[in-house]
PDB file of C-alpha atoms in Angstrom:
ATOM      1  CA  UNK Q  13    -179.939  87.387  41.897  1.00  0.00           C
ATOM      2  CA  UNK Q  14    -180.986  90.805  40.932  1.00  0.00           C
ATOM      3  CA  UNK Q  15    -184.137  92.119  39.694  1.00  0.00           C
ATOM      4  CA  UNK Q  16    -185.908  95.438  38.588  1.00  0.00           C
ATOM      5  CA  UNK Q  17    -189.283  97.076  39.085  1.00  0.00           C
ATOM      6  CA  UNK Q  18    -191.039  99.372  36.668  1.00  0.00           C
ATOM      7  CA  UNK Q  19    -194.304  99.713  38.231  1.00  0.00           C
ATOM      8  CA  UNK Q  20    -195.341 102.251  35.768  1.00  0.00           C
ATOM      9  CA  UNK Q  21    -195.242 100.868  32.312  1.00  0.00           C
ATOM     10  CA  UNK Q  22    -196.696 104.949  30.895  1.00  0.00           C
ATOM     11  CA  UNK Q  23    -196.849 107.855  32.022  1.00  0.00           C
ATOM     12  CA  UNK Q  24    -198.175 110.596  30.500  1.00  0.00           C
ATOM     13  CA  UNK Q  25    -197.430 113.964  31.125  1.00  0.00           C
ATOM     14  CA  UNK Q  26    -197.782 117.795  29.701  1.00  0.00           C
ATOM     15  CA  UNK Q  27    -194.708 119.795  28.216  1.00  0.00           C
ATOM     16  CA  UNK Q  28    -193.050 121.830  30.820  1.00  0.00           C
ATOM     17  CA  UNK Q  29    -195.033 119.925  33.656  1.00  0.00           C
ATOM     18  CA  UNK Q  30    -192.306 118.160  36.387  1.00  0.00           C
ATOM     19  CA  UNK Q  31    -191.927 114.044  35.969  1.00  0.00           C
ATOM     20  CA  UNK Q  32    -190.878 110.968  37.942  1.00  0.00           C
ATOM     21  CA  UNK Q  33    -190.253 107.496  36.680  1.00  0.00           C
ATOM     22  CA  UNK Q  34    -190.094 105.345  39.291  1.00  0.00           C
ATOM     23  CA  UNK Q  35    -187.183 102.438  39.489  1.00  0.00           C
ATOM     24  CA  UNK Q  36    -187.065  99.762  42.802  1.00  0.00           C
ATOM     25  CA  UNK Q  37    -184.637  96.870  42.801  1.00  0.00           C
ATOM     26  CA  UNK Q  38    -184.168  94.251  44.365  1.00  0.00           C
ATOM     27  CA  UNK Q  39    -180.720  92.677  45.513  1.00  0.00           C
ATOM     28  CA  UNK Q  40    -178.912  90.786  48.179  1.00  0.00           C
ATOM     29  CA  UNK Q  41    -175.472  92.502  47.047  1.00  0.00           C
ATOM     30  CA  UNK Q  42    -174.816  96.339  46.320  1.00  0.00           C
ATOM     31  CA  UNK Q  43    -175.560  97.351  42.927  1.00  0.00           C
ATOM     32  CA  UNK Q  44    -174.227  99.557  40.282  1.00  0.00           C
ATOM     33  CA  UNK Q  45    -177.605 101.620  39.380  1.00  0.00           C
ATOM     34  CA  UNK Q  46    -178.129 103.051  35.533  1.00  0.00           C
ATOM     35  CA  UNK Q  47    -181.211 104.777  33.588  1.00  0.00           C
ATOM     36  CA  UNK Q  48    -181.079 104.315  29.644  1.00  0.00           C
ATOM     37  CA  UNK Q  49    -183.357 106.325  27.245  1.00  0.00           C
ATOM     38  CA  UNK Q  50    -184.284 104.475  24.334  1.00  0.00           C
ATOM     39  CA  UNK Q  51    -185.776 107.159  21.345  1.00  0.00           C
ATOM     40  CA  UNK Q  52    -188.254 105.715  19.034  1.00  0.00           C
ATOM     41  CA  UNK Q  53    -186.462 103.350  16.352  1.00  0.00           C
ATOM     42  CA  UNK Q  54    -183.094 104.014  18.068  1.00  0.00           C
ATOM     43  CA  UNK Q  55    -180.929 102.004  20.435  1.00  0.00           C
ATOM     44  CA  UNK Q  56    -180.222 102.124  24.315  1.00  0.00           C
ATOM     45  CA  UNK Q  57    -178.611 105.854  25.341  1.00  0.00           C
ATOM     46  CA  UNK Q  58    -177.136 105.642  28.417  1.00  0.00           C
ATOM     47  CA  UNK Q  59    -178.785 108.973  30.133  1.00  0.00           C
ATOM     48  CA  UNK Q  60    -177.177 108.647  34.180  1.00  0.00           C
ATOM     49  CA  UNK Q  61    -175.322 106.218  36.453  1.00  0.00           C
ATOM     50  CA  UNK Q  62    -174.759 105.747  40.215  1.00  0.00           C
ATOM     51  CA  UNK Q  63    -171.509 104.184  40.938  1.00  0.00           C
ATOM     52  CA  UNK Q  64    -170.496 105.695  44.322  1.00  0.00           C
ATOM     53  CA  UNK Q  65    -170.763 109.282  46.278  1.00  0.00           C
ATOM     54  CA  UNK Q  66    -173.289 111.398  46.319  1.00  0.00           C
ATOM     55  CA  UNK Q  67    -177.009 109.604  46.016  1.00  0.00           C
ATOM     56  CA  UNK Q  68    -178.515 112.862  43.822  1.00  0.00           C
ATOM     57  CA  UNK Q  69    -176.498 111.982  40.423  1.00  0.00           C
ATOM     58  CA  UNK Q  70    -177.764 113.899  37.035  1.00  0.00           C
ATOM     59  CA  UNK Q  71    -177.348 113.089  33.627  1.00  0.00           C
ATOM     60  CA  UNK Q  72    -178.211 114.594  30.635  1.00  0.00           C
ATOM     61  CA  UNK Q  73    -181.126 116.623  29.202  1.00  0.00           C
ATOM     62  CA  UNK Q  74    -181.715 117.849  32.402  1.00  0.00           C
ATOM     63  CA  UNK Q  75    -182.692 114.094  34.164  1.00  0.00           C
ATOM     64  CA  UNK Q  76    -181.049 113.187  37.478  1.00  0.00           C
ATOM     65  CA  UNK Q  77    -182.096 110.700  39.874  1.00  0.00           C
ATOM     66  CA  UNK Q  78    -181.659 109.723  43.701  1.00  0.00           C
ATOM     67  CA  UNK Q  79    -180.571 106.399  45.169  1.00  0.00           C
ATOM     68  CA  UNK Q  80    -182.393 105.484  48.175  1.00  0.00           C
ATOM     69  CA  UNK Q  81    -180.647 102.440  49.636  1.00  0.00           C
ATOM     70  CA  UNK Q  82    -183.082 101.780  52.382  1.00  0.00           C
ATOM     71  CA  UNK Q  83    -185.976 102.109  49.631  1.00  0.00           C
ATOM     72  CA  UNK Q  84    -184.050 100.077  47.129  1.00  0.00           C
ATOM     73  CA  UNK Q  85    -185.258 102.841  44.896  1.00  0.00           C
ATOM     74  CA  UNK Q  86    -183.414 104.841  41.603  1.00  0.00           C
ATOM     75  CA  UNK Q  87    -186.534 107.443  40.956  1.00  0.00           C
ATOM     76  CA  UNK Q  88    -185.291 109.690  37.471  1.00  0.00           C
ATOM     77  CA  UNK Q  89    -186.693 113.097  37.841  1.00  0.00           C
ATOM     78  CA  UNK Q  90    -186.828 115.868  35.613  1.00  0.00           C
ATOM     79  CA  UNK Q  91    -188.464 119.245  36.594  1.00  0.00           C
ATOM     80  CA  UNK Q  92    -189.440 120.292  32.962  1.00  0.00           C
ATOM     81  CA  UNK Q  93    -190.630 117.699  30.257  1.00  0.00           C
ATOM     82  CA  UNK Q  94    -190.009 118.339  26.532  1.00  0.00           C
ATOM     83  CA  UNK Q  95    -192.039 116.899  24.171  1.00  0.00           C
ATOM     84  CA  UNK Q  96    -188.567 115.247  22.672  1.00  0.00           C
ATOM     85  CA  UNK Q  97    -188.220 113.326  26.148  1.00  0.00           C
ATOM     86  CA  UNK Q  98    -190.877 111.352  24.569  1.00  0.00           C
ATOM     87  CA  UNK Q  99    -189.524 108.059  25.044  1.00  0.00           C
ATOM     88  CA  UNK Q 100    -188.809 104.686  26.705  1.00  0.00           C
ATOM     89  CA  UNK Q 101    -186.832 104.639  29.915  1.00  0.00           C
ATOM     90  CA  UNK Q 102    -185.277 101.400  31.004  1.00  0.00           C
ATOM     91  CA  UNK Q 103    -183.960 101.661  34.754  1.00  0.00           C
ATOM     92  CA  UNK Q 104    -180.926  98.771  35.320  1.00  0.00           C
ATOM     93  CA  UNK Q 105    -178.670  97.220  37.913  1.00  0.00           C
ATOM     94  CA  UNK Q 106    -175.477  95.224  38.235  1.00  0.00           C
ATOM     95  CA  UNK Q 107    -174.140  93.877  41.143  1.00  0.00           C
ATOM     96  CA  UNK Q 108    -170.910  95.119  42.800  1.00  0.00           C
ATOM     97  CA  UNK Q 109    -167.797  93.066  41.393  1.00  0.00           C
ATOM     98  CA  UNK Q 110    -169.937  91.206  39.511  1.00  0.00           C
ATOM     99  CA  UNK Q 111    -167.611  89.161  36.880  1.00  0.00           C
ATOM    100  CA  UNK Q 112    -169.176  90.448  33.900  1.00  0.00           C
ATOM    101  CA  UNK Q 113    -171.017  93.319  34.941  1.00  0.00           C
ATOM    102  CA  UNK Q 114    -174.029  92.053  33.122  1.00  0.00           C
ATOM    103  CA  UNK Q 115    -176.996  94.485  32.759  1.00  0.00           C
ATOM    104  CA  UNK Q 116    -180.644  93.281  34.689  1.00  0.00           C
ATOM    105  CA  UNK Q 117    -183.484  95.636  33.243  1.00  0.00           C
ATOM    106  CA  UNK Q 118    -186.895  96.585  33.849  1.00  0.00           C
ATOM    107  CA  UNK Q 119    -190.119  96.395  31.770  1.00  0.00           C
ATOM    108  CA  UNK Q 120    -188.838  99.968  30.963  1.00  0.00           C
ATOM    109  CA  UNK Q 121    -191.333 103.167  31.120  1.00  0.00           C
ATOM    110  CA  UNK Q 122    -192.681 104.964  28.318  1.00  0.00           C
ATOM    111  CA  UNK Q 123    -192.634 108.873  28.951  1.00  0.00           C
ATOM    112  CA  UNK Q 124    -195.564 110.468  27.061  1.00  0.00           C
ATOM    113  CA  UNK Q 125    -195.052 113.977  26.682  1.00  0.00           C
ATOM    114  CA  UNK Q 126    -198.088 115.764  25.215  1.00  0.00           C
ATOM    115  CA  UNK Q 127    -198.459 118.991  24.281  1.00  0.00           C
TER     116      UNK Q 127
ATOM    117  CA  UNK O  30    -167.468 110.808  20.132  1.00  0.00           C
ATOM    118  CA  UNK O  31    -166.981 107.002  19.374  1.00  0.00           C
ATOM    119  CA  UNK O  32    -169.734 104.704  19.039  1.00  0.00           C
ATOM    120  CA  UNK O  33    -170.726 101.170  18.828  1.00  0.00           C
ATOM    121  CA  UNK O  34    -171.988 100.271  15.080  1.00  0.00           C
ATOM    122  CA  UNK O  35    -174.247  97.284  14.011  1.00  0.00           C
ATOM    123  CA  UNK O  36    -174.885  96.049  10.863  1.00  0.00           C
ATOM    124  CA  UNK O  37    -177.224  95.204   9.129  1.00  0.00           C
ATOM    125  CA  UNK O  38    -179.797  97.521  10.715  1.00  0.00           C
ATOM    126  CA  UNK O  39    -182.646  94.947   9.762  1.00  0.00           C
ATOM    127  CA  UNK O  40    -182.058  91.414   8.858  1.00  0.00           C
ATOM    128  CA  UNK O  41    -185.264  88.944   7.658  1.00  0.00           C
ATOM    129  CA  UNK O  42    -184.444  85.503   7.508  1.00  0.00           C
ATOM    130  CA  UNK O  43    -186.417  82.135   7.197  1.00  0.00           C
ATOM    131  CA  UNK O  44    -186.658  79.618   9.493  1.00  0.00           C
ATOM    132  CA  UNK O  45    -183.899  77.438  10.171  1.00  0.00           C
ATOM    133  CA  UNK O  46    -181.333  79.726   8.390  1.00  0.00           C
ATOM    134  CA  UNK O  47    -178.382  80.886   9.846  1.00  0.00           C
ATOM    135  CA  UNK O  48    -177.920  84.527  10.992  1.00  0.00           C
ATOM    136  CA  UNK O  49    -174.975  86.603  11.923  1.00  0.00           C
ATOM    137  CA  UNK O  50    -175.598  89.738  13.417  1.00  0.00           C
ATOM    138  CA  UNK O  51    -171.942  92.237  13.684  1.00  0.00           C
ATOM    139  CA  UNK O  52    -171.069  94.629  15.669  1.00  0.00           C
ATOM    140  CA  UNK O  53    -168.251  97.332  15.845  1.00  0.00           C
ATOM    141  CA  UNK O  54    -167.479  98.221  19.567  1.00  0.00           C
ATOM    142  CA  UNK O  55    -165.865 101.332  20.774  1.00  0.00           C
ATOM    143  CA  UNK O  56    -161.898 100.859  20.056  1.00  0.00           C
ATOM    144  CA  UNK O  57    -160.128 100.954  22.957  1.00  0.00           C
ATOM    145  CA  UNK O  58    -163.124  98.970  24.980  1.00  0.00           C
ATOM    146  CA  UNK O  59    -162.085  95.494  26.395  1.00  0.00           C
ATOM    147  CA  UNK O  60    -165.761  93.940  27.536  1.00  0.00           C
ATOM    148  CA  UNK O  61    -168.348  93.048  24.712  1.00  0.00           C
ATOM    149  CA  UNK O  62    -171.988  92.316  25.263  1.00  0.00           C
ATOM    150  CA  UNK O  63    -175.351  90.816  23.632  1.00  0.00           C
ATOM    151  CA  UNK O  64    -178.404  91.217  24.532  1.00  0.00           C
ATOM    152  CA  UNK O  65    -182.123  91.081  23.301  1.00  0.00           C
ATOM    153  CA  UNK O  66    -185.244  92.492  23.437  1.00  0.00           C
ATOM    154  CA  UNK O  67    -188.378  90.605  22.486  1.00  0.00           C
ATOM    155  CA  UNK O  68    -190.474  93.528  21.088  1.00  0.00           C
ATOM    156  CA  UNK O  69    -193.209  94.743  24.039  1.00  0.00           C
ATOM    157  CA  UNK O  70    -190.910  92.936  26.332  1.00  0.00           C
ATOM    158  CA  UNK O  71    -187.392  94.116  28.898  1.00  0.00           C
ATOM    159  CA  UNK O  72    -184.024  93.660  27.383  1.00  0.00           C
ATOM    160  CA  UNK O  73    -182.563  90.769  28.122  1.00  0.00           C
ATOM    161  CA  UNK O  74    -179.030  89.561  28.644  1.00  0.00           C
ATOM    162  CA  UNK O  75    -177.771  86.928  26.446  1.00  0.00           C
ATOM    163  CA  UNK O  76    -174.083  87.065  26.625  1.00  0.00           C
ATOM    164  CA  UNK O  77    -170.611  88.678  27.855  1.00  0.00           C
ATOM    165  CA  UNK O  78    -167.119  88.192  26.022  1.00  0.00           C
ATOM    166  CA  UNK O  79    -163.679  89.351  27.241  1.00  0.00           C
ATOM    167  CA  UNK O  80    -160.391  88.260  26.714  1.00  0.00           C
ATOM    168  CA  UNK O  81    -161.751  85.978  23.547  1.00  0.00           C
ATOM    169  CA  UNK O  82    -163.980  84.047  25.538  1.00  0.00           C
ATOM    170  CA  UNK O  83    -167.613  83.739  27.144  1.00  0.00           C
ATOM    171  CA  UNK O  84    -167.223  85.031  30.322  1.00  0.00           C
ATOM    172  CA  UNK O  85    -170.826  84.727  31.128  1.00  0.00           C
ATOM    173  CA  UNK O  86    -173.782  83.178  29.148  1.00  0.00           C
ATOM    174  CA  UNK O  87    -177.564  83.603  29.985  1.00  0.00           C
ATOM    175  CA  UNK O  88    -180.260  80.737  30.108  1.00  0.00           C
ATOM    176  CA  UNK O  89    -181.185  81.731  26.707  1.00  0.00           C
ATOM    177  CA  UNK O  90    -177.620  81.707  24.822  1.00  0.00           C
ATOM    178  CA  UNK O  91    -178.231  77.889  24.318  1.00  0.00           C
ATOM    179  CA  UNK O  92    -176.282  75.858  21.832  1.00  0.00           C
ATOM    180  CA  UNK O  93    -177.769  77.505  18.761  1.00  0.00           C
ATOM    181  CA  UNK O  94    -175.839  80.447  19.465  1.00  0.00           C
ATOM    182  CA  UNK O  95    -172.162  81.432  19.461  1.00  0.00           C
ATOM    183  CA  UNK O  96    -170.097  84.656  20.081  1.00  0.00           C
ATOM    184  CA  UNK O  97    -166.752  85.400  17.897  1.00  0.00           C
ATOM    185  CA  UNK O  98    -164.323  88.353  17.731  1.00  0.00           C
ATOM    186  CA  UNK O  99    -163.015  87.285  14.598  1.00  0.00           C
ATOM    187  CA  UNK O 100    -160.590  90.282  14.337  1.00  0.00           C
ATOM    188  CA  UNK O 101    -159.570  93.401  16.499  1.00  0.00           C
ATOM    189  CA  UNK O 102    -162.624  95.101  15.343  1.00  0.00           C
ATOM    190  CA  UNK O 103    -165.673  92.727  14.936  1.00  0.00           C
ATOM    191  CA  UNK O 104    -167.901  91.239  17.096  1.00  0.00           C
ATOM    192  CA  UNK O 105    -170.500  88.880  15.592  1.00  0.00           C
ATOM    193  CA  UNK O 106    -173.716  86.713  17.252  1.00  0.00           C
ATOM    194  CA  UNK O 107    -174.258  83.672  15.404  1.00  0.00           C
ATOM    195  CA  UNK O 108    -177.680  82.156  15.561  1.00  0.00           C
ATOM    196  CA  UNK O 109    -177.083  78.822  13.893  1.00  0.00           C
ATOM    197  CA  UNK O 110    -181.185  77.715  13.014  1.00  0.00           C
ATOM    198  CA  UNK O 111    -183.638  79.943  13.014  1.00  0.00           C
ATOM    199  CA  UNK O 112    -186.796  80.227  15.178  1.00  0.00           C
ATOM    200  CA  UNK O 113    -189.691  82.334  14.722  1.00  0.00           C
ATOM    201  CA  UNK O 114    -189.088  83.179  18.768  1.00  0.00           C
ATOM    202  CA  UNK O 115    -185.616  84.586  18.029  1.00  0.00           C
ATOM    203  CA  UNK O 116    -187.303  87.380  16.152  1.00  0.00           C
ATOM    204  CA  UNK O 117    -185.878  90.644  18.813  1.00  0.00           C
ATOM    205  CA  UNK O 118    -183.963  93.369  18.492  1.00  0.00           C
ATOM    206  CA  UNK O 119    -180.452  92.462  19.442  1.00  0.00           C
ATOM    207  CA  UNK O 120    -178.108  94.851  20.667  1.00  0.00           C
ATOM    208  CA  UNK O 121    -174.194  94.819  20.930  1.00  0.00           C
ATOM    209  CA  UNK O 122    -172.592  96.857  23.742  1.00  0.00           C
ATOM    210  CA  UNK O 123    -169.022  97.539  24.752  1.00  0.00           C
ATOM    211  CA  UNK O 124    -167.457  98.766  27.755  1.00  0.00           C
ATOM    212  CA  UNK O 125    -164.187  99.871  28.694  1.00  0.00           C
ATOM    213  CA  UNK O 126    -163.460  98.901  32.254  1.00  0.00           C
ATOM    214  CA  UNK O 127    -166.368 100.338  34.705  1.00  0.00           C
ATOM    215  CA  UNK O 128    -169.338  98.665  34.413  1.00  0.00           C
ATOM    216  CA  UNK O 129    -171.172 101.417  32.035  1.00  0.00           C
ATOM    217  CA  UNK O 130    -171.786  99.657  28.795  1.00  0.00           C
ATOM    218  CA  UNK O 131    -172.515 101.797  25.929  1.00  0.00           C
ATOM    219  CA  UNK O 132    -175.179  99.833  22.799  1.00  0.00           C
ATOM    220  CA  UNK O 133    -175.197  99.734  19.502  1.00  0.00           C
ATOM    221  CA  UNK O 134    -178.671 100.854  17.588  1.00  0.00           C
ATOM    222  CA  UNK O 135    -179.546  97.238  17.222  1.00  0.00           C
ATOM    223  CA  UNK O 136    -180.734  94.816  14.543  1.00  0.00           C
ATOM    224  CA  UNK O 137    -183.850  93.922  14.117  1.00  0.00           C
ATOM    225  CA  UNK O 138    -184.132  90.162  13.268  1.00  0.00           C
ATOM    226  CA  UNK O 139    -187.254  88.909  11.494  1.00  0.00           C
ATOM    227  CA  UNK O 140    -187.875  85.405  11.546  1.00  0.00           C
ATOM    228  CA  UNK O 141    -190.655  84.017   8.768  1.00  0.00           C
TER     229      UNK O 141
END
């Protein structure tokens, strides 16, 4: 089985100042890696993905994030905060030819940008 | 850019009543999704559909649910009775063939 850590359920931070969300996992298999940005009143945004390659994958709005394998670790980065990144981040696995490529989340992150 | 739709956005019901929650995946997407999220709480995985049936079903998809694709277009969560716990925001999500999934905006389901 598969399981995600958030450790850092907020994190507030000032406009323009650099962030990092932290995401571990836990698996016995390889994992699929994703980090979804959830906007206030709005749904699940997919915002980057590691499938394969290169660790250092970015997304969009300027986000990318770096797959450690001996860390188990997917930490999203972004060097200049907005206040519209004000959000929730949700860090999520799935295992490796996995059947149904079912989605295990964390407690998710809320990013507090203030001004 | 296609999207996944879900209607209604916000659905109260009373306890014991039936609810059925659609969704609209992306066209041309094969593998349909459910999941939940209890509000304050992770999302949760409640169920995967491909090929017209259940491919996967989570501890919590128990008998009072069910999952149908009742066309090429719709899929729809059925919650068959009510509880005041299975007040969440539910989210459909579709994906094509690689395990991305893309979600809907949710429905909020309100349970009195």
């Amino acid at each position: 089985a598969q399981s995600v850590t958030q450790l850092d359920s907020q994190v507030p931070v000032f406009e323009e100042a650099p962030v990092e969300l932290r995401c571990n996992y836990s698996s016995s298999v390889s994992v699929y890696l994703f980090w979804y940005v959830q906007y206030p009143n709005q749904g699940l945004q997919l915002l980057l993905k590691y499938l394969s390659g290169s660790t250092l994958v970015k997304g969009i709005n300027g986000f990318e994030a770096e797959f450690n394998k001996s860390q188990t670790s997917f930490h999203l980065r972004k060097p200049s905060v907005h206040i519209s990144d004000t959000a929730e981040y949700f860090c999520a696995v799935t295992p490796y030819g996995g059947a149904t490529n079912k989605l295990i989340f964390g407690t998710g992150t809320l990013l507090a940008v203030q001004p | 850019e296609p999207e996944v739709t879900q209607t209604p956005s916000h659905q109260v019901t009373q306890m014991g009543q039936e609810v059925i929650l659609r969704c609209v995946p992306i066209s041309n997407h094969l593998y349909f999704y459910w999941y939940r999220q209890i509000l304050g709480q992770k999302v949760e995985f409640l169920v995967s559909f491909y090929n017209n049936e259940i491919s996967e079903k989570s501890e919590i998809f128990d008998d009072q649910f069910s999952v149908e694709r009742p066309d090429g277009s719709n899929f729809t969560l059925k919650i068959r009775s009510t509880k005041l716990e299975d007040s969440a925001m539910y989210f459909c999500a579709s994906s094509r063939q690689a395990p991305e999934q893309y979600f809907g905006p949710g429905t909020r389901l309100t349970v009195t």
